PDB file of C-alpha atoms in Angstrom:
ATOM      1  CA  UNK A   1      94.306  89.110 106.271  1.00 53.00           C
ATOM      2  CA  UNK A   2      96.079  92.661 105.690  1.00 53.00           C
ATOM      3  CA  UNK A   3      95.150  95.919 107.465  1.00 57.00           C
ATOM      4  CA  UNK A   4      92.391  96.835 104.913  1.00 62.00           C
ATOM      5  CA  UNK A   5      90.106  98.665 106.136  1.00 67.00           C
ATOM      6  CA  UNK A   6      87.395  97.221 103.670  1.00 72.00           C
ATOM      7  CA  UNK A   7      84.738  98.285 105.671  1.00 78.00           C
ATOM      8  CA  UNK A   8      85.383 102.038 104.819  1.00 78.00           C
ATOM      9  CA  UNK A   9      86.299 101.540 101.549  1.00 80.00           C
ATOM     10  CA  UNK A  10      82.807  99.672 100.325  1.00 87.00           C
ATOM     11  CA  UNK A  11      80.997 102.915 102.250  1.00 88.00           C
ATOM     12  CA  UNK A  12      83.153 105.061 100.366  1.00 85.00           C
ATOM     13  CA  UNK A  13      82.893 102.656  97.199  1.00 88.00           C
ATOM     14  CA  UNK A  14      78.742 102.752  97.869  1.00 92.00           C
ATOM     15  CA  UNK A  15      78.804 106.608  98.545  1.00 92.00           C
ATOM     16  CA  UNK A  16      80.278 107.749  94.919  1.00 91.00           C
ATOM     17  CA  UNK A  17      78.363 105.171  93.687  1.00 93.00           C
ATOM     18  CA  UNK A  18      75.544 106.296  94.558  1.00 94.00           C
ATOM     19  CA  UNK A  19      76.371 110.034  94.322  1.00 94.00           C
ATOM     20  CA  UNK A  20      77.492 109.066  90.574  1.00 94.00           C
ATOM     21  CA  UNK A  21      74.287 107.265  89.718  1.00 94.00           C
ATOM     22  CA  UNK A  22      72.258 110.795  91.421  1.00 94.00           C
ATOM     23  CA  UNK A  23      74.134 113.064  88.816  1.00 93.00           C
ATOM     24  CA  UNK A  24      73.648 110.762  86.357  1.00 93.00           C
ATOM     25  CA  UNK A  25      69.540 110.375  86.369  1.00 94.00           C
ATOM     26  CA  UNK A  26      69.821 114.370  87.134  1.00 91.00           C
ATOM     27  CA  UNK A  27      71.791 115.042  83.887  1.00 92.00           C
ATOM     28  CA  UNK A  28      69.660 112.619  81.936  1.00 93.00           C
ATOM     29  CA  UNK A  29      66.359 114.222  83.179  1.00 91.00           C
ATOM     30  CA  UNK A  30      67.795 117.759  82.582  1.00 89.00           C
ATOM     31  CA  UNK A  31      68.528 116.530  79.024  1.00 90.00           C
ATOM     32  CA  UNK A  32      65.316 115.182  78.075  1.00 91.00           C
ATOM     33  CA  UNK A  33      62.767 117.409  80.254  1.00 90.00           C
ATOM     34  CA  UNK A  34      63.003 121.009  78.793  1.00 90.00           C
ATOM     35  CA  UNK A  35      60.814 122.270  81.558  1.00 91.00           C
ATOM     36  CA  UNK A  36      63.251 120.259  84.424  1.00 89.00           C
ATOM     37  CA  UNK A  37      65.973 122.016  82.653  1.00 90.00           C
ATOM     38  CA  UNK A  38      64.622 125.697  82.876  1.00 91.00           C
ATOM     39  CA  UNK A  39      63.399 125.598  86.530  1.00 91.00           C
ATOM     40  CA  UNK A  40      67.062 124.206  87.474  1.00 90.00           C
ATOM     41  CA  UNK A  41      68.494 126.802  85.337  1.00 90.00           C
ATOM     42  CA  UNK A  42      66.253 129.814  87.775  1.00 90.00           C
ATOM     43  CA  UNK A  43      67.126 127.830  90.989  1.00 90.00           C
ATOM     44  CA  UNK A  44      70.949 127.762  89.838  1.00 89.00           C
ATOM     45  CA  UNK A  45      70.633 131.456  88.688  1.00 89.00           C
ATOM     46  CA  UNK A  46      69.263 132.189  92.134  1.00 90.00           C
ATOM     47  CA  UNK A  47      72.069 130.668  94.205  1.00 89.00           C
ATOM     48  CA  UNK A  48      75.011 132.143  92.330  1.00 88.00           C
ATOM     49  CA  UNK A  49      73.306 135.499  92.571  1.00 89.00           C
ATOM     50  CA  UNK A  50      72.889 135.142  96.121  1.00 88.00           C
ATOM     51  CA  UNK A  51      76.469 133.733  96.153  1.00 85.00           C
ATOM     52  CA  UNK A  52      77.457 136.665  94.931  1.00 85.00           C
ATOM     53  CA  UNK A  53      75.630 139.291  97.061  1.00 87.00           C
ATOM     54  CA  UNK A  54      77.061 137.308 100.047  1.00 84.00           C
ATOM     55  CA  UNK A  55      80.794 137.996  99.055  1.00 82.00           C
ATOM     56  CA  UNK A  56      80.608 141.025  98.325  1.00 82.00           C
ATOM     57  CA  UNK A  57      79.255 141.248 102.416  1.00 82.00           C
ATOM     58  CA  UNK A  58      81.857 139.194 103.476  1.00 82.00           C
ATOM     59  CA  UNK A  59      85.143 140.830 102.339  1.00 83.00           C
ATOM     60  CA  UNK A  60      88.148 140.729 105.225  1.00 79.00           C
ATOM     61  CA  UNK A  61      89.689 144.019 105.821  1.00 73.00           C
ATOM     62  CA  UNK A  62      93.035 142.368 105.041  1.00 75.00           C
ATOM     63  CA  UNK A  63      92.684 140.614 102.377  1.00 73.00           C
ATOM     64  CA  UNK A  64      89.817 142.391 100.574  1.00 76.00           C
ATOM     65  CA  UNK A  65      89.002 138.908  99.400  1.00 79.00           C
ATOM     66  CA  UNK A  66      85.881 136.874 100.985  1.00 82.00           C
ATOM     67  CA  UNK A  67      86.239 134.324 103.804  1.00 85.00           C
ATOM     68  CA  UNK A  68      84.058 131.906 101.937  1.00 84.00           C
ATOM     69  CA  UNK A  69      87.361 131.576  99.445  1.00 83.00           C
ATOM     70  CA  UNK A  70      89.400 130.840 102.150  1.00 86.00           C
ATOM     71  CA  UNK A  71      87.170 128.043 103.858  1.00 88.00           C
ATOM     72  CA  UNK A  72      86.930 126.542 100.627  1.00 88.00           C
ATOM     73  CA  UNK A  73      90.634 126.321 100.480  1.00 90.00           C
ATOM     74  CA  UNK A  74      90.882 125.339 103.819  1.00 93.00           C
ATOM     75  CA  UNK A  75      87.832 122.478 102.902  1.00 93.00           C
ATOM     76  CA  UNK A  76      89.624 120.950 100.563  1.00 93.00           C
ATOM     77  CA  UNK A  77      92.823 121.107 101.826  1.00 95.00           C
ATOM     78  CA  UNK A  78      91.417 119.035 104.358  1.00 94.00           C
ATOM     79  CA  UNK A  79      89.795 116.831 101.716  1.00 91.00           C
ATOM     80  CA  UNK A  80      93.215 115.903 100.346  1.00 93.00           C
ATOM     81  CA  UNK A  81      94.885 115.332 103.828  1.00 92.00           C
ATOM     82  CA  UNK A  82      92.106 112.646 104.653  1.00 88.00           C
ATOM     83  CA  UNK A  83      93.223 110.967 101.010  1.00 85.00           C
ATOM     84  CA  UNK A  84      96.352 111.027 101.894  1.00 87.00           C
ATOM     85  CA  UNK A  85      95.427 109.285 104.927  1.00 83.00           C
ATOM     86  CA  UNK A  86      93.141 106.871 103.296  1.00 79.00           C
ATOM     87  CA  UNK A  87      95.921 106.201 100.687  1.00 79.00           C
ATOM     88  CA  UNK A  88      98.602 105.198 103.439  1.00 75.00           C
ATOM     89  CA  UNK A  89      96.089 102.808 105.111  1.00 70.00           C
ATOM     90  CA  UNK A  90      95.588 100.704 102.166  1.00 68.00           C
ATOM     91  CA  UNK A  91      97.583  97.218 102.379  1.00 62.00           C
ATOM     92  CA  UNK A  92      99.395  97.623 105.792  1.00 61.00           C
ATOM     93  CA  UNK A  93      99.977  94.567 107.831  1.00 63.00           C
ATOM     94  CA  UNK A  94     102.703  93.494 105.293  1.00 69.00           C
ATOM     95  CA  UNK A  95     105.358  91.667 107.301  1.00 69.00           C
ATOM     96  CA  UNK A  96     109.103  91.712 106.891  1.00 70.00           C
ATOM     97  CA  UNK A  97     110.537  89.595 109.048  1.00 74.00           C
ATOM     98  CA  UNK A  98     109.481  85.906 109.887  1.00 71.00           C
ATOM     99  CA  UNK A  99     111.896  85.010 112.807  1.00 67.00           C
ATOM    100  CA  UNK A 100     113.461  87.409 115.378  1.00 68.00           C
ATOM    101  CA  UNK A 101     115.380  85.439 118.016  1.00 64.00           C
ATOM    102  CA  UNK A 102     117.637  86.705 120.438  1.00 64.00           C
ATOM    103  CA  UNK A 103     120.091  84.559 122.167  1.00 59.00           C
ATOM    104  CA  UNK A 104     121.944  84.780 125.198  1.00 58.00           C
ATOM    105  CA  UNK A 105     124.635  82.618 127.251  1.00 49.00           C
ATOM    106  CA  UNK A 106     121.913  81.894 128.946  1.00 56.00           C
ATOM    107  CA  UNK A 107     120.329  79.541 126.781  1.00 56.00           C
ATOM    108  CA  UNK A 108     123.388  76.959 126.272  1.00 57.00           C
ATOM    109  CA  UNK A 109     124.443  79.268 123.207  1.00 56.00           C
ATOM    110  CA  UNK A 110     126.197  81.789 122.255  1.00 59.00           C
ATOM    111  CA  UNK A 111     125.207  86.260 122.362  1.00 64.00           C
ATOM    112  CA  UNK A 112     123.541  87.488 119.484  1.00 65.00           C
ATOM    113  CA  UNK A 113     120.421  87.488 117.477  1.00 71.00           C
ATOM    114  CA  UNK A 114     119.328  85.864 114.351  1.00 71.00           C
ATOM    115  CA  UNK A 115     116.625  87.705 112.013  1.00 74.00           C
ATOM    116  CA  UNK A 116     115.026  85.574 109.221  1.00 73.00           C
ATOM    117  CA  UNK A 117     113.552  87.284 106.148  1.00 76.00           C
ATOM    118  CA  UNK A 118     110.212  86.899 104.831  1.00 80.00           C
ATOM    119  CA  UNK A 119     111.351  86.685 101.638  1.00 81.00           C
ATOM    120  CA  UNK A 120     113.125  83.107 102.278  1.00 80.00           C
ATOM    121  CA  UNK A 121     109.803  81.660 103.211  1.00 80.00           C
ATOM    122  CA  UNK A 122     108.036  83.079 100.251  1.00 83.00           C
ATOM    123  CA  UNK A 123     110.942  82.148  97.461  1.00 84.00           C
ATOM    124  CA  UNK A 124     110.971  79.171  99.042  1.00 83.00           C
ATOM    125  CA  UNK A 125     107.465  78.175  98.327  1.00 83.00           C
ATOM    126  CA  UNK A 126     107.546  79.628  95.510  1.00 85.00           C
ATOM    127  CA  UNK A 127     110.473  78.069  93.867  1.00 85.00           C
ATOM    128  CA  UNK A 128     109.156  75.065  94.720  1.00 84.00           C
ATOM    129  CA  UNK A 129     105.990  75.050  93.459  1.00 84.00           C
ATOM    130  CA  UNK A 130     106.646  76.839  90.107  1.00 83.00           C
ATOM    131  CA  UNK A 131     109.186  73.378  89.192  1.00 83.00           C
ATOM    132  CA  UNK A 132     105.703  71.345  88.430  1.00 80.00           C
ATOM    133  CA  UNK A 133     104.306  71.357  85.425  1.00 80.00           C
ATOM    134  CA  UNK A 134     100.659  71.648  86.651  1.00 79.00           C
ATOM    135  CA  UNK A 135     101.005  74.489  88.437  1.00 82.00           C
ATOM    136  CA  UNK A 136     101.454  78.423  86.098  1.00 81.00           C
ATOM    137  CA  UNK A 137     101.546  80.836  88.796  1.00 84.00           C
ATOM    138  CA  UNK A 138     102.039  81.229  92.690  1.00 85.00           C
ATOM    139  CA  UNK A 139     101.867  84.059  94.874  1.00 84.00           C
ATOM    140  CA  UNK A 140     103.343  84.241  98.149  1.00 83.00           C
ATOM    141  CA  UNK A 141     103.109  87.293 100.382  1.00 82.00           C
ATOM    142  CA  UNK A 142     103.970  87.355 104.676  1.00 80.00           C
ATOM    143  CA  UNK A 143     101.703  89.934 106.714  1.00 79.00           C
ATOM    144  CA  UNK A 144     101.393  90.328 110.372  1.00 75.00           C
ATOM    145  CA  UNK A 145      98.079  89.086 111.529  1.00 70.00           C
ATOM    146  CA  UNK A 146      97.031  88.679 115.341  1.00 70.00           C
ATOM    147  CA  UNK A 147     100.651  89.349 116.032  1.00 73.00           C
ATOM    148  CA  UNK A 148     101.959  86.318 114.248  1.00 74.00           C
ATOM    149  CA  UNK A 149     103.246  86.135 111.055  1.00 79.00           C
ATOM    150  CA  UNK A 150     101.474  83.936 108.506  1.00 78.00           C
ATOM    151  CA  UNK A 151     102.032  83.560 104.840  1.00 82.00           C
ATOM    152  CA  UNK A 152      99.259  83.914 101.938  1.00 84.00           C
ATOM    153  CA  UNK A 153      99.991  81.436  99.170  1.00 85.00           C
ATOM    154  CA  UNK A 154      97.684  81.724  96.206  1.00 87.00           C
ATOM    155  CA  UNK A 155      98.114  78.834  93.578  1.00 86.00           C
ATOM    156  CA  UNK A 156      96.506  78.663  89.883  1.00 86.00           C
ATOM    157  CA  UNK A 157      97.009  75.214  88.658  1.00 85.00           C
ATOM    158  CA  UNK A 158      96.091  74.196  85.007  1.00 80.00           C
ATOM    159  CA  UNK A 159      92.601  73.343  84.313  1.00 79.00           C
ATOM    160  CA  UNK A 160      91.789  69.410  84.705  1.00 78.00           C
ATOM    161  CA  UNK A 161      94.225  69.543  88.092  1.00 78.00           C
ATOM    162  CA  UNK A 162      92.080  68.387  91.204  1.00 80.00           C
ATOM    163  CA  UNK A 163      92.924  70.878  93.937  1.00 81.00           C
ATOM    164  CA  UNK A 164      92.474  68.668  96.800  1.00 84.00           C
ATOM    165  CA  UNK A 165      95.730  67.170  95.376  1.00 84.00           C
ATOM    166  CA  UNK A 166      97.388  70.707  94.816  1.00 84.00           C
ATOM    167  CA  UNK A 167      96.142  71.516  98.417  1.00 86.00           C
ATOM    168  CA  UNK A 168      97.508  67.868  99.897  1.00 87.00           C
ATOM    169  CA  UNK A 169     101.257  68.592  98.056  1.00 85.00           C
ATOM    170  CA  UNK A 170     101.598  72.135  99.478  1.00 85.00           C
ATOM    171  CA  UNK A 171     100.641  71.062 102.864  1.00 87.00           C
ATOM    172  CA  UNK A 172     103.616  68.915 102.753  1.00 87.00           C
ATOM    173  CA  UNK A 173     105.829  71.692 101.182  1.00 87.00           C
ATOM    174  CA  UNK A 174     104.756  73.987 104.245  1.00 85.00           C
ATOM    175  CA  UNK A 175     105.592  70.936 107.088  1.00 87.00           C
ATOM    176  CA  UNK A 176     109.075  70.591 105.369  1.00 87.00           C
ATOM    177  CA  UNK A 177     109.724  74.026 105.408  1.00 82.00           C
ATOM    178  CA  UNK A 178     108.430  74.323 109.448  1.00 82.00           C
ATOM    179  CA  UNK A 179     111.407  71.726 109.793  1.00 83.00           C
ATOM    180  CA  UNK A 180     114.128  74.063 108.000  1.00 78.00           C
ATOM    181  CA  UNK A 181     113.132  77.131 109.905  1.00 76.00           C
ATOM    182  CA  UNK A 182     112.604  75.874 112.950  1.00 76.00           C
ATOM    183  CA  UNK A 183     109.387  77.063 113.613  1.00 77.00           C
ATOM    184  CA  UNK A 184     105.560  76.399 112.663  1.00 81.00           C
ATOM    185  CA  UNK A 185     104.382  79.703 109.823  1.00 79.00           C
ATOM    186  CA  UNK A 186     100.516  80.034 109.554  1.00 83.00           C
ATOM    187  CA  UNK A 187      99.524  79.517 105.964  1.00 83.00           C
ATOM    188  CA  UNK A 188      96.843  80.712 103.831  1.00 84.00           C
ATOM    189  CA  UNK A 189      95.789  78.838 100.781  1.00 85.00           C
ATOM    190  CA  UNK A 190      93.832  80.128  98.225  1.00 85.00           C
ATOM    191  CA  UNK A 191      93.197  78.408  94.871  1.00 84.00           C
ATOM    192  CA  UNK A 192      92.313  79.813  91.697  1.00 78.00           C
ATOM    193  CA  UNK A 193      91.524  77.751  88.336  1.00 66.00           C
ATOM    194  CA  UNK A 194      91.091  80.731  86.123  1.00 57.00           C
ATOM    195  CA  UNK A 195      88.224  83.092  85.075  1.00 51.00           C
ATOM    196  CA  UNK A 196      85.459  80.036  84.282  1.00 40.00           C
ATOM    197  CA  UNK A 197      85.853  78.058  87.611  1.00 41.00           C
ATOM    198  CA  UNK A 198      87.676  79.998  90.334  1.00 47.00           C
ATOM    199  CA  UNK A 199      87.363  78.643  93.660  1.00 43.00           C
ATOM    200  CA  UNK A 200      87.095  81.656  95.725  1.00 36.00           C
ATOM    201  CA  UNK A 201      86.877  80.032  99.216  1.00 40.00           C
ATOM    202  CA  UNK A 202      90.719  79.860 100.902  1.00 38.00           C
ATOM    203  CA  UNK A 203      91.665  76.741 102.344  1.00 40.00           C
ATOM    204  CA  UNK A 204      92.959  76.656 105.827  1.00 39.00           C
ATOM    205  CA  UNK A 205      96.012  74.815 105.644  1.00 42.00           C
ATOM    206  CA  UNK A 206      96.194  75.173 109.489  1.00 47.00           C
TER     207      UNK A 206
END
C-alpha cells in the first residue's frame, strides 16, 4: 500500500543472498580442497603483482598517486549515495492529512480551510478496538494510495475469536467514522491471530 520499491528490494536481497552463497561455497572449497587453495593462491598472487605494477605505471603527476585509487574512491562514494537514496525510498507513501477542505463564501459558508490529521482517524479506530477484551493488539497507519488517503488497520484478536466477527465489527466502526467525518475513508483490514495461525490475506473493507 505504500511506495516502497518491493521489486527492487527483492532483487537486491536475492542478489546479495546469491553472492553470499557463492562466497560461502568458495571458502568451503578452499578450506576443504588443498589443491584448490594452492591454485587460488597462485592466481591471486599474480593478480596482486599485476595491480602493483599497473599502479606504478599509472601515477598522476599532480598527486604522485595512481588514478586507480581515485576511481575506487569515486566508485565507493557513488555506492554510498545510491544506498542513501535506496534507504530514503523505503516506506514512502505515508500520509499525514486525511481531509484538506478549502471553503469560501460561494459554498454558503465562511472563508477558510479545514485540515484533519490522519491521527484523528487512526486513534479513533485504535481506541475503539482496544476497548474490546477479545482483541490484544491494533495498529492503524495512513497511506497515500492512487491519489487518495486510506487507512491500513491490522487487528490481532485472541485465539478462538472468529475473524469474520471482528471484520464485521471493524466495518461498523469504519462506517461510524465515515458518518462522523462526513467522508468515506478507504480502509484495508488485515487480521492476524498469532504465530500458530496467521491470516496473511488482507480483507478489503470496501
